[in-house]
CSV table of C-alpha atoms in Angstrom, one decimal:
chain,number,residue,atom,x,y,z
A,590,UNK,CA,0.0,0.0,0.0
A,591,UNK,CA,1.3,3.4,-0.9
A,592,UNK,CA,1.1,6.2,1.7
A,593,UNK,CA,1.0,9.7,0.5
A,594,UNK,CA,2.2,12.5,2.8
A,595,UNK,CA,1.1,16.0,2.2
A,596,UNK,CA,4.1,18.4,1.9
A,597,UNK,CA,3.7,21.6,3.9
A,598,UNK,CA,5.1,24.6,2.0
A,599,UNK,CA,5.9,27.8,3.5
A,600,UNK,CA,5.6,31.0,1.5
A,601,UNK,CA,9.0,32.3,0.2
A,602,UNK,CA,10.3,35.3,2.1
A,603,UNK,CA,9.9,38.6,0.2
A,604,UNK,CA,13.2,40.6,0.1
A,605,UNK,CA,13.4,44.3,-0.7
A,606,UNK,CA,16.4,46.4,-1.5
A,607,UNK,CA,15.9,50.0,-0.3
A,608,UNK,CA,18.1,52.8,-1.6
A,609,UNK,CA,18.6,56.4,-0.2
A,610,UNK,CA,20.7,57.8,-3.1
A,611,UNK,CA,23.1,60.7,-3.0
A,612,UNK,CA,26.9,60.9,-3.4
A,613,UNK,CA,26.9,59.4,0.1
A,614,UNK,CA,24.3,56.8,-0.3
A,615,UNK,CA,22.6,54.4,2.1
A,616,UNK,CA,21.3,50.9,1.2
A,617,UNK,CA,19.3,48.3,3.0
A,618,UNK,CA,18.1,44.7,2.5
A,619,UNK,CA,14.9,43.8,4.3
A,620,UNK,CA,13.2,40.5,4.3
A,621,UNK,CA,9.6,39.8,5.1
A,622,UNK,CA,8.5,36.5,6.7
A,623,UNK,CA,5.0,36.2,7.9
A,624,UNK,CA,4.2,39.9,7.4
A,625,UNK,CA,7.1,40.7,9.8
A,626,UNK,CA,10.2,42.8,8.4
A,627,UNK,CA,13.6,41.7,9.3
A,628,UNK,CA,16.9,43.6,8.7
A,629,UNK,CA,19.2,41.5,6.6
A,630,UNK,CA,21.9,44.2,6.3
A,631,UNK,CA,22.2,48.0,5.8
A,632,UNK,CA,25.1,50.3,5.2
A,633,UNK,CA,26.3,53.5,3.9
A,634,UNK,CA,29.4,55.1,2.4
A,635,UNK,CA,30.6,58.7,2.5
A,636,UNK,CA,32.3,60.1,-0.5
A,637,UNK,CA,34.7,63.1,-0.3
A,638,UNK,CA,34.0,66.5,-1.8
A,639,UNK,CA,37.7,66.6,-2.4
A,640,UNK,CA,37.3,63.9,-5.1
A,641,UNK,CA,36.0,64.7,-8.6
A,642,UNK,CA,32.4,63.5,-9.4
A,643,UNK,CA,33.7,60.7,-11.6
A,644,UNK,CA,35.5,59.1,-8.6
A,645,UNK,CA,32.6,59.7,-6.2
A,646,UNK,CA,30.2,58.1,-8.7
A,647,UNK,CA,32.6,55.2,-9.1
A,648,UNK,CA,32.5,54.7,-5.3
A,649,UNK,CA,28.7,54.8,-5.3
A,650,UNK,CA,28.5,52.2,-8.1
A,651,UNK,CA,31.2,49.9,-6.5
A,652,UNK,CA,29.4,50.2,-3.1
A,653,UNK,CA,25.9,49.4,-4.5
A,654,UNK,CA,27.4,46.5,-6.6
A,655,UNK,CA,29.2,44.9,-3.7
A,656,UNK,CA,26.1,45.1,-1.4
A,657,UNK,CA,23.8,43.7,-4.1
A,658,UNK,CA,26.3,40.9,-4.8
A,659,UNK,CA,26.4,39.9,-1.2
A,660,UNK,CA,22.7,40.2,-0.2
A,661,UNK,CA,20.8,39.1,-3.4
A,662,UNK,CA,18.3,37.9,-4.5
A,663,UNK,CA,15.7,40.8,-4.3
A,664,UNK,CA,12.1,40.7,-5.2
A,665,UNK,CA,11.8,44.6,-5.3
A,666,UNK,CA,14.2,47.4,-5.6
A,667,UNK,CA,13.0,50.7,-4.4
A,668,UNK,CA,14.4,54.2,-4.1
A,669,UNK,CA,13.2,57.4,-2.5
A,670,UNK,CA,12.0,59.8,-5.2
A,671,UNK,CA,13.9,63.0,-5.9
A,672,UNK,CA,11.6,66.0,-5.6
A,673,UNK,CA,13.8,68.9,-6.3
A,674,UNK,CA,17.5,70.2,-5.6
A,675,UNK,CA,18.4,73.2,-3.7
A,676,UNK,CA,20.2,74.2,-6.9
A,677,UNK,CA,21.5,73.0,-10.2
A,678,UNK,CA,24.6,71.3,-8.6
A,679,UNK,CA,22.6,69.5,-6.0
A,680,UNK,CA,20.3,68.1,-8.7
A,681,UNK,CA,23.3,67.0,-10.8
A,682,UNK,CA,24.9,65.1,-7.9
A,683,UNK,CA,21.6,63.2,-7.0
A,684,UNK,CA,21.0,62.1,-10.6
A,685,UNK,CA,24.6,61.2,-11.1
A,686,UNK,CA,24.3,58.9,-8.0
A,687,UNK,CA,21.1,57.4,-9.5
A,688,UNK,CA,22.9,56.6,-12.7
A,689,UNK,CA,25.8,55.1,-10.8
A,690,UNK,CA,23.4,52.9,-8.8
A,691,UNK,CA,21.5,52.0,-11.9
A,692,UNK,CA,24.7,50.7,-13.5
A,693,UNK,CA,25.4,48.6,-10.5
A,694,UNK,CA,21.8,47.3,-10.4
A,695,UNK,CA,21.7,46.5,-14.1
A,696,UNK,CA,24.9,44.4,-13.9
A,697,UNK,CA,23.0,42.0,-11.6
A,698,UNK,CA,19.7,42.1,-13.6
A,699,UNK,CA,17.9,44.6,-11.3
A,700,UNK,CA,16.5,48.0,-11.7
A,701,UNK,CA,14.7,50.3,-9.2
A,702,UNK,CA,11.0,50.2,-9.6
A,703,UNK,CA,9.3,53.3,-11.1
A,704,UNK,CA,6.9,53.4,-8.2
A,705,UNK,CA,3.5,55.0,-8.8
A,706,UNK,CA,3.0,57.0,-6.8
A,707,UNK,CA,6.5,57.7,-6.1
A,708,UNK,CA,7.9,57.5,-2.5
A,709,UNK,CA,8.6,61.2,-1.8
A,710,UNK,CA,10.8,61.9,1.2
A,711,UNK,CA,7.8,63.2,3.1
A,712,UNK,CA,5.8,60.1,2.3
A,713,UNK,CA,8.6,58.0,3.6
A,714,UNK,CA,8.7,59.9,6.8
A,715,UNK,CA,5.0,59.9,7.3
A,716,UNK,CA,4.6,56.1,6.6
A,717,UNK,CA,7.5,55.1,8.8
A,718,UNK,CA,7.7,57.7,11.6
A,719,UNK,CA,4.1,59.0,11.4
A,720,UNK,CA,5.2,62.6,10.6
A,721,UNK,CA,6.1,63.9,7.1
A,722,UNK,CA,8.5,66.4,8.7
A,723,UNK,CA,10.2,63.9,11.1
A,724,UNK,CA,13.9,64.4,11.7
A,725,UNK,CA,16.6,61.8,10.9
A,726,UNK,CA,16.8,60.6,14.5
A,727,UNK,CA,13.0,60.2,14.7
A,728,UNK,CA,13.1,58.2,11.5
A,729,UNK,CA,15.9,56.0,12.8
A,730,UNK,CA,14.0,55.4,16.1
A,731,UNK,CA,10.9,54.4,14.1
A,732,UNK,CA,13.0,52.0,11.9
A,733,UNK,CA,14.5,50.4,15.0
A,734,UNK,CA,10.9,49.9,16.4
A,735,UNK,CA,9.5,48.4,13.1
A,736,UNK,CA,12.5,46.1,12.7
A,737,UNK,CA,12.4,45.2,16.3
A,738,UNK,CA,16.0,46.3,16.9
A,739,UNK,CA,17.2,47.3,20.2
A,740,UNK,CA,17.5,51.0,21.2
A,741,UNK,CA,21.2,50.4,21.3
A,742,UNK,CA,21.4,49.4,17.6
A,743,UNK,CA,23.7,52.1,16.1
A,744,UNK,CA,23.2,53.5,12.5
A,745,UNK,CA,26.1,55.2,10.9
A,746,UNK,CA,26.7,58.9,11.3
A,747,UNK,CA,24.3,60.8,9.0
A,748,UNK,CA,21.7,58.1,9.1
A,749,UNK,CA,21.9,57.2,5.4
A,750,UNK,CA,21.7,53.5,6.2
A,751,UNK,CA,18.6,54.2,8.5
A,752,UNK,CA,17.1,56.3,5.6
A,753,UNK,CA,17.5,53.3,3.3
A,754,UNK,CA,15.7,51.0,5.7
A,755,UNK,CA,12.9,53.7,5.9
A,756,UNK,CA,12.6,53.6,2.1
A,757,UNK,CA,12.2,49.9,2.0
A,758,UNK,CA,9.8,49.9,5.1
A,759,UNK,CA,7.6,52.7,3.6
A,760,UNK,CA,7.2,50.7,0.4
A,761,UNK,CA,6.2,47.6,2.4
A,762,UNK,CA,3.8,49.6,4.6
A,763,UNK,CA,2.2,51.4,1.7
A,764,UNK,CA,1.8,48.2,-0.2
A,765,UNK,CA,0.3,46.4,2.9
A,766,UNK,CA,3.0,43.8,2.9
A,767,UNK,CA,3.9,44.0,6.6
A,768,UNK,CA,1.9,44.4,9.8
A,769,UNK,CA,2.7,47.5,11.9
A,770,UNK,CA,0.0,47.4,14.6
A,771,UNK,CA,1.8,45.0,17.0
A,772,UNK,CA,5.0,47.1,17.0
A,773,UNK,CA,3.2,50.5,17.4
A,774,UNK,CA,4.9,52.9,19.9
């Protein structure tokens, strides 16, 4: 007699890459299991204004490429939208970092989603920290809470890594892919 057993399958975890792009970018990999987000890794790199833009963009591209290589695969790649620069130079540097990150992503078969509606900085802050005008420390505190990290978990100076986590979390919250009620402040 043949006995059949039912195989129990668990849903595959969802993995999101969040990008906070500038010439000193932040990046984060967040995985969702059972509607709970978990930090896989996050980092940031500071480039020097003493270097020409070509060098700074090469650093951004190399940084994104190394992170993607180490923490792939990803189901979604999301970045904070760029609304407007303070001036022409600020706009140039943001878009050059986007291009550098895009080159790194494309080399692994990824591209940042063209989100509709876009994740504006105020939307990210509102979704994650509850206030569209939240300061970086408030956003970092909300990220720690949503990811169930201890209060002593240290983000890098400048909070670019925390901001990248916030971008990924904002996307997950907006798309109703994670639960936030049980971790409410």
